[in-house]
Amino acid sequence: LKWCDDAAGLVAATTKNGIGKNNALPWPMLKKEMAYFARVTKRVPAPTDTGSVQSDSFKQSVPEGTRRNVVIMGRKTWESIPPKFRPLKDRTNIVISTQQRSQLGPMPDDVIVASDIISGLKTLESLARDGQALPVGRAFVIGGSSIYKTALELPQTRSILLTRIQKDFDCDSFFPTLEGAGSAWHRRSQKELRDFVQEDVAEGPISEGEGTEATSFEFQLYQRD
Ligand code: FOL
């Protein structure tokens, strides 16, 4: 995968790394957080950006504005997205499943079904070569648990955009821990986060909801060397 050496994980997790409950997000809709998810996953980096996932030679051969980011998710995460929002628009959707496409529920033609992350990206690469898909901008792994775990073990995954939810919602699905002895993951500065996502990111916690329903969260970037 010469052209994809910088996949990123994108996740919202509680302080205990909870990410889901009953195949849904554990928290009531956080509009600004979801808007961040949508903007960040859609934004294709400028060609000069060092966070680009493509080789220099490939970049030169692709005119501006013709690349698309890819979102890679497990089958249950796919099913957790409200039908009216899937496939996630303006992004190439890859769904990971051990089942064949024909055994899954209705799958739009433009969704790639693959048995693992690398084969999904390889399928996309060959479709793009044949002009049947747009070349990849950035690759984002968007869950769930087992897909994150696999992605974090791939050398291609070098960044994690983590939204830390500062409230302990009950969860039955978790993100792998990034902290603790021997972890290669390091929290980067807010400036490095801004450079990565190519937008202004609020410093410190953001709050949504009111009273007992209020939830604060913070946008963070982790990377490994
Ligand atoms: N990462 C972060 N930071 N926040 C999340 O909520 C999140 N969610 C998932 C994976 N990583 C995440 C998986 N779950 C949609 C719904 C659930 C979901 C991911 C995406 C979704 O409907 N997205 C629409 C926006 C809908 C809206 O604007 O309300 C999209 O177009 O991205």
mmCIF file of C-alpha atoms and ligand atoms in Angstrom:
data_model
loop_
_atom_site.group_PDB
_atom_site.id
_atom_site.type_symbol
_atom_site.label_atom_id
_atom_site.label_comp_id
_atom_site.label_asym_id
_atom_site.label_seq_id
_atom_site.Cartn_x
_atom_site.Cartn_y
_atom_site.Cartn_z
ATOM 1 C CA LEU A 1 0.000 0.000 0.000
ATOM 2 C CA LYS A 2 2.527 2.553 -1.156
ATOM 3 C CA TRP A 3 -0.174 5.176 -1.552
ATOM 4 C CA CYS A 4 -1.693 4.765 1.893
ATOM 5 C CA ASP A 5 0.861 5.089 4.638
ATOM 6 C CA ASP A 6 -1.110 7.345 6.967
ATOM 7 C CA ALA A 7 -4.457 6.007 8.035
ATOM 8 C CA ALA A 8 -6.074 7.653 11.026
ATOM 9 C CA GLY A 9 -8.509 6.421 13.638
ATOM 10 C CA LEU A 10 -11.415 8.721 14.404
ATOM 11 C CA VAL A 11 -13.260 8.041 17.629
ATOM 12 C CA ALA A 12 -15.294 9.594 20.400
ATOM 13 C CA ALA A 13 -14.731 7.879 23.742
ATOM 14 C CA THR A 14 -15.536 8.430 27.399
ATOM 15 C CA THR A 15 -12.797 8.747 30.021
ATOM 16 C CA LYS A 16 -13.123 4.951 30.448
ATOM 17 C CA ASN A 17 -12.752 4.517 26.658
ATOM 18 C CA GLY A 18 -16.408 3.631 26.181
ATOM 19 C CA ILE A 19 -17.546 4.097 22.571
ATOM 20 C CA GLY A 20 -20.900 2.344 22.279
ATOM 21 C CA LYS A 21 -23.933 0.842 23.981
ATOM 22 C CA ASN A 22 -26.428 -1.534 22.316
ATOM 23 C CA ASN A 23 -24.928 -0.831 18.886
ATOM 24 C CA ALA A 24 -25.459 2.920 19.187
ATOM 25 C CA LEU A 25 -23.537 5.874 20.533
ATOM 26 C CA PRO A 26 -23.834 5.952 24.365
ATOM 27 C CA TRP A 27 -24.598 9.678 24.552
ATOM 28 C CA PRO A 28 -27.494 11.803 23.320
ATOM 29 C CA MET A 29 -26.736 13.411 19.958
ATOM 30 C CA LEU A 30 -23.811 15.832 20.288
ATOM 31 C CA LYS A 31 -24.405 18.062 17.272
ATOM 32 C CA LYS A 32 -21.055 19.892 17.282
ATOM 33 C CA GLU A 33 -19.169 16.667 17.810
ATOM 34 C CA MET A 34 -20.976 14.930 14.943
ATOM 35 C CA ALA A 35 -20.433 17.999 12.755
ATOM 36 C CA TYR A 36 -16.680 17.749 13.502
ATOM 37 C CA PHE A 37 -16.772 14.069 12.513
ATOM 38 C CA ALA A 38 -18.463 14.920 9.228
ATOM 39 C CA ARG A 39 -16.153 17.874 8.382
ATOM 40 C CA VAL A 40 -12.939 16.093 9.266
ATOM 41 C CA THR A 41 -13.791 12.899 7.410
ATOM 42 C CA LYS A 42 -14.843 14.864 4.306
ATOM 43 C CA ARG A 43 -11.935 17.295 4.094
ATOM 44 C CA VAL A 44 -9.316 16.226 1.562
ATOM 45 C CA PRO A 45 -5.899 17.606 2.530
ATOM 46 C CA ALA A 46 -4.165 20.133 0.311
ATOM 47 C CA PRO A 47 -1.534 18.427 -1.871
ATOM 48 C CA THR A 48 1.366 20.047 0.011
ATOM 49 C CA ASP A 49 0.110 18.626 3.316
ATOM 50 C CA THR A 50 2.567 16.214 4.903
ATOM 51 C CA GLY A 51 -0.358 14.300 6.371
ATOM 52 C CA SER A 52 -1.403 13.280 2.875
ATOM 53 C CA VAL A 53 -1.757 9.564 2.333
ATOM 54 C CA GLN A 54 -0.427 9.534 -1.205
ATOM 55 C CA SER A 55 3.047 9.312 -2.621
ATOM 56 C CA ASP A 56 4.491 12.393 -4.334
ATOM 57 C CA SER A 57 4.378 10.767 -7.765
ATOM 58 C CA PHE A 58 0.725 9.827 -7.341
ATOM 59 C CA LYS A 59 -0.256 13.308 -6.110
ATOM 60 C CA GLN A 60 1.169 14.945 -9.224
ATOM 61 C CA SER A 61 -0.878 12.682 -11.481
ATOM 62 C CA VAL A 62 -4.194 13.549 -9.828
ATOM 63 C CA PRO A 63 -5.827 16.913 -10.516
ATOM 64 C CA GLU A 64 -7.074 18.909 -7.539
ATOM 65 C CA GLY A 65 -10.540 18.332 -6.206
ATOM 66 C CA THR A 66 -10.801 14.812 -7.544
ATOM 67 C CA ARG A 67 -9.798 12.893 -4.467
ATOM 68 C CA ARG A 68 -12.099 11.548 -1.798
ATOM 69 C CA ASN A 69 -11.455 10.404 1.699
ATOM 70 C CA VAL A 70 -12.358 6.907 2.702
ATOM 71 C CA VAL A 71 -14.151 5.815 5.860
ATOM 72 C CA ILE A 72 -13.535 2.236 6.965
ATOM 73 C CA MET A 73 -15.938 0.627 9.408
ATOM 74 C CA GLY A 74 -17.111 -2.719 10.684
ATOM 75 C CA ARG A 75 -20.480 -4.131 9.692
ATOM 76 C CA LYS A 76 -22.124 -3.291 13.026
ATOM 77 C CA THR A 77 -20.933 0.322 12.832
ATOM 78 C CA TRP A 78 -22.410 0.492 9.321
ATOM 79 C CA GLU A 79 -25.729 -0.738 10.724
ATOM 80 C CA SER A 80 -25.546 1.805 13.568
ATOM 81 C CA ILE A 81 -25.523 4.736 11.141
ATOM 82 C CA PRO A 82 -29.053 6.024 10.509
ATOM 83 C CA PRO A 83 -30.106 4.692 7.065
ATOM 84 C CA LYS A 84 -30.689 8.237 5.789
ATOM 85 C CA PHE A 85 -27.015 9.087 6.485
ATOM 86 C CA ARG A 86 -25.442 6.012 4.906
ATOM 87 C CA PRO A 87 -23.382 5.577 2.920
ATOM 88 C CA LEU A 88 -21.662 8.581 4.536
ATOM 89 C CA LYS A 89 -21.855 11.104 1.724
ATOM 90 C CA ASP A 90 -18.861 12.600 -0.081
ATOM 91 C CA ARG A 91 -16.702 9.781 1.302
ATOM 92 C CA THR A 92 -15.891 6.334 -0.053
ATOM 93 C CA ASN A 93 -17.385 3.837 2.403
ATOM 94 C CA ILE A 94 -15.623 0.531 3.091
ATOM 95 C CA VAL A 95 -17.479 -1.993 5.265
ATOM 96 C CA ILE A 96 -15.504 -4.835 6.840
ATOM 97 C CA SER A 97 -17.330 -8.144 7.204
ATOM 98 C CA THR A 98 -16.493 -11.837 7.178
ATOM 99 C CA GLN A 99 -19.783 -12.316 5.327
ATOM 100 C CA GLN A 100 -20.141 -11.949 1.597
ATOM 101 C CA ARG A 101 -21.838 -8.825 0.296
ATOM 102 C CA SER A 102 -24.854 -10.930 -0.824
ATOM 103 C CA GLN A 103 -25.361 -12.204 2.739
ATOM 104 C CA LEU A 104 -25.537 -8.689 4.182
ATOM 105 C CA GLY A 105 -28.593 -6.459 4.156
ATOM 106 C CA PRO A 106 -29.105 -4.041 1.263
ATOM 107 C CA MET A 107 -25.700 -2.569 0.327
ATOM 108 C CA PRO A 108 -25.492 0.365 -2.096
ATOM 109 C CA ASP A 109 -23.310 -0.381 -5.139
ATOM 110 C CA ASP A 110 -20.766 2.296 -4.239
ATOM 111 C CA VAL A 111 -19.983 0.702 -0.868
ATOM 112 C CA ILE A 112 -16.939 -1.566 -0.847
ATOM 113 C CA VAL A 113 -17.351 -4.728 1.237
ATOM 114 C CA ALA A 114 -14.090 -6.386 2.251
ATOM 115 C CA SER A 115 -12.890 -9.009 4.721
ATOM 116 C CA ASP A 116 -10.205 -6.771 6.214
ATOM 117 C CA ILE A 117 -8.892 -3.206 6.113
ATOM 118 C CA ILE A 118 -5.945 -3.816 3.803
ATOM 119 C CA SER A 119 -7.915 -5.814 1.243
ATOM 120 C CA GLY A 120 -10.599 -3.114 1.283
ATOM 121 C CA LEU A 121 -8.006 -0.443 0.541
ATOM 122 C CA LYS A 122 -6.462 -2.646 -2.166
ATOM 123 C CA THR A 123 -9.879 -3.087 -3.781
ATOM 124 C CA LEU A 124 -10.349 0.680 -3.711
ATOM 125 C CA GLU A 125 -6.895 1.194 -5.200
ATOM 126 C CA SER A 126 -7.690 -1.047 -8.158
ATOM 127 C CA LEU A 127 -11.119 0.543 -8.694
ATOM 128 C CA ALA A 128 -9.427 3.959 -8.713
ATOM 129 C CA ARG A 129 -6.856 2.719 -11.248
ATOM 130 C CA ASP A 130 -9.724 1.624 -13.497
ATOM 131 C CA GLY A 131 -11.452 4.976 -13.087
ATOM 132 C CA GLN A 132 -14.326 3.341 -11.163
ATOM 133 C CA ALA A 133 -13.639 5.142 -7.899
ATOM 134 C CA LEU A 134 -11.995 8.420 -6.980
ATOM 135 C CA PRO A 135 -8.412 8.205 -5.722
ATOM 136 C CA VAL A 136 -8.033 8.229 -1.959
ATOM 137 C CA GLY A 137 -7.337 11.383 0.001
ATOM 138 C CA ARG A 138 -7.208 10.255 3.594
ATOM 139 C CA ALA A 139 -8.257 6.970 5.157
ATOM 140 C CA PHE A 140 -10.231 7.091 8.418
ATOM 141 C CA VAL A 141 -11.043 4.062 10.507
ATOM 142 C CA ILE A 142 -14.327 4.800 12.281
ATOM 143 C CA GLY A 143 -14.922 1.679 14.382
ATOM 144 C CA GLY A 144 -16.097 -0.326 16.137
ATOM 145 C CA SER A 145 -13.986 -2.001 18.801
ATOM 146 C CA SER A 146 -12.452 -4.841 16.842
ATOM 147 C CA ILE A 147 -11.817 -2.687 13.767
ATOM 148 C CA TYR A 148 -10.062 -0.062 15.918
ATOM 149 C CA LYS A 149 -7.994 -2.764 17.596
ATOM 150 C CA THR A 150 -6.866 -4.167 14.238
ATOM 151 C CA ALA A 151 -6.237 -0.701 12.809
ATOM 152 C CA LEU A 152 -4.079 0.326 15.776
ATOM 153 C CA GLU A 153 -1.876 -2.689 15.129
ATOM 154 C CA LEU A 154 -1.301 -1.715 11.485
ATOM 155 C CA PRO A 155 1.875 0.298 10.860
ATOM 156 C CA GLN A 156 -0.162 2.454 8.453
ATOM 157 C CA THR A 157 -2.236 3.828 11.338
ATOM 158 C CA ARG A 158 -0.186 6.696 12.683
ATOM 159 C CA SER A 159 -2.784 9.114 14.046
ATOM 160 C CA ILE A 160 -5.859 8.990 16.215
ATOM 161 C CA LEU A 161 -8.331 11.834 16.323
ATOM 162 C CA LEU A 162 -9.907 11.237 19.687
ATOM 163 C CA THR A 163 -12.832 13.161 21.091
ATOM 164 C CA ARG A 164 -12.629 12.682 24.829
ATOM 165 C CA ILE A 165 -16.161 12.718 26.252
ATOM 166 C CA GLN A 166 -15.896 13.990 29.813
ATOM 167 C CA LYS A 167 -18.822 12.031 31.210
ATOM 168 C CA ASP A 168 -19.053 8.421 32.248
ATOM 169 C CA PHE A 169 -21.870 7.065 30.061
ATOM 170 C CA ASP A 170 -22.701 3.364 30.432
ATOM 171 C CA CYS A 171 -20.989 1.504 27.580
ATOM 172 C CA ASP A 172 -20.639 -2.072 26.347
ATOM 173 C CA SER A 173 -18.090 -1.371 23.615
ATOM 174 C CA PHE A 174 -14.632 0.113 24.141
ATOM 175 C CA PHE A 175 -11.666 1.692 22.381
ATOM 176 C CA PRO A 176 -8.206 0.229 23.086
ATOM 177 C CA THR A 177 -6.259 2.135 25.730
ATOM 178 C CA LEU A 178 -3.622 4.561 24.431
ATOM 179 C CA GLU A 179 -2.063 5.343 27.755
ATOM 180 C CA GLY A 180 0.059 3.350 30.153
ATOM 181 C CA ALA A 181 3.322 1.471 30.197
ATOM 182 C CA GLY A 182 4.930 0.844 26.839
ATOM 183 C CA SER A 183 2.330 2.672 24.769
ATOM 184 C CA ALA A 184 3.782 4.172 21.592
ATOM 185 C CA TRP A 185 0.953 6.717 21.371
ATOM 186 C CA HIS A 186 1.594 10.315 22.387
ATOM 187 C CA ARG A 187 -0.807 13.184 22.834
ATOM 188 C CA ARG A 188 0.050 16.003 20.416
ATOM 189 C CA SER A 189 -0.525 19.723 20.886
ATOM 190 C CA GLN A 190 -3.606 21.646 19.833
ATOM 191 C CA LYS A 191 -1.536 23.284 17.076
ATOM 192 C CA GLU A 192 -0.569 19.882 15.699
ATOM 193 C CA LEU A 193 -4.248 18.894 15.782
ATOM 194 C CA ARG A 194 -5.195 22.044 13.848
ATOM 195 C CA ASP A 195 -2.496 21.348 11.260
ATOM 196 C CA PHE A 196 -3.734 17.792 10.898
ATOM 197 C CA VAL A 197 -7.450 18.527 10.493
ATOM 198 C CA GLN A 198 -6.825 21.803 8.653
ATOM 199 C CA GLU A 199 -9.322 23.800 10.658
ATOM 200 C CA ASP A 200 -9.428 25.802 13.859
ATOM 201 C CA VAL A 201 -10.090 23.554 16.798
ATOM 202 C CA ALA A 202 -11.295 24.918 20.110
ATOM 203 C CA GLU A 203 -8.761 24.734 22.916
ATOM 204 C CA GLY A 204 -10.197 22.994 25.984
ATOM 205 C CA PRO A 205 -13.598 21.413 26.524
ATOM 206 C CA ILE A 206 -16.730 22.206 24.520
ATOM 207 C CA SER A 207 -20.146 21.747 26.135
ATOM 208 C CA GLU A 208 -23.410 20.613 24.571
ATOM 209 C CA GLY A 209 -26.799 20.178 26.220
ATOM 210 C CA GLU A 210 -28.078 21.881 29.360
ATOM 211 C CA GLY A 211 -28.346 21.215 33.061
ATOM 212 C CA THR A 212 -28.052 17.543 33.998
ATOM 213 C CA GLU A 213 -27.908 16.714 30.287
ATOM 214 C CA ALA A 214 -24.796 18.828 29.688
ATOM 215 C CA THR A 215 -21.851 16.930 28.229
ATOM 216 C CA SER A 216 -18.343 18.326 27.712
ATOM 217 C CA PHE A 217 -15.833 16.959 25.314
ATOM 218 C CA GLU A 218 -12.405 17.808 23.987
ATOM 219 C CA PHE A 219 -10.889 17.243 20.538
ATOM 220 C CA GLN A 220 -7.481 15.561 20.793
ATOM 221 C CA LEU A 221 -4.779 14.142 18.533
ATOM 222 C CA TYR A 222 -2.599 11.141 19.342
ATOM 223 C CA GLN A 223 0.230 9.972 17.130
ATOM 224 C CA ARG A 224 3.008 7.456 17.252
ATOM 225 C CA ASP A 225 6.531 8.118 16.134
HETATM 226 N N1 FOL B 1 -15.903 9.716 15.881
HETATM 227 C C1 FOL B 1 -16.331 10.818 16.500
HETATM 228 N N2 FOL B 1 -15.457 11.765 16.823
HETATM 229 N N3 FOL B 1 -17.626 10.992 16.785
HETATM 230 C C2 FOL B 1 -18.552 10.071 16.444
HETATM 231 O O1 FOL B 1 -19.747 10.264 16.724
HETATM 232 C C3 FOL B 1 -18.156 8.891 15.792
HETATM 233 N N4 FOL B 1 -19.055 7.952 15.406
HETATM 234 C C4 FOL B 1 -18.614 6.877 14.770
HETATM 235 C C5 FOL B 1 -17.250 6.726 14.522
HETATM 236 N N5 FOL B 1 -16.359 7.639 14.888
HETATM 237 C C6 FOL B 1 -16.794 8.746 15.521
HETATM 238 C C7 FOL B 1 -19.570 5.828 14.314
HETATM 239 N N6 FOL B 1 -20.954 6.210 14.397
HETATM 240 C C8 FOL B 1 -22.831 8.910 11.833
HETATM 241 C C9 FOL B 1 -23.562 8.215 12.782
HETATM 242 C C10 FOL B 1 -22.918 7.329 13.638
HETATM 243 C C11 FOL B 1 -21.557 7.115 13.533
HETATM 244 C C12 FOL B 1 -20.836 7.821 12.588
HETATM 245 C C13 FOL B 1 -21.484 8.713 11.738
HETATM 246 C C14 FOL B 1 -23.536 9.856 10.918
HETATM 247 O O2 FOL B 1 -24.732 9.797 10.743
HETATM 248 N N7 FOL B 1 -22.792 10.810 10.301
HETATM 249 C C15 FOL B 1 -23.284 11.811 9.348
HETATM 250 C C16 FOL B 1 -23.642 13.113 10.026
HETATM 251 C C17 FOL B 1 -25.033 13.100 10.508
HETATM 252 C C18 FOL B 1 -25.461 14.448 11.104
HETATM 253 O O3 FOL B 1 -24.993 15.492 10.653
HETATM 254 O O4 FOL B 1 -26.253 14.403 12.032
HETATM 255 C C19 FOL B 1 -22.140 12.151 8.398
HETATM 256 O O5 FOL B 1 -22.464 12.612 7.301
HETATM 257 O O6 FOL B 1 -20.979 11.989 8.780
#
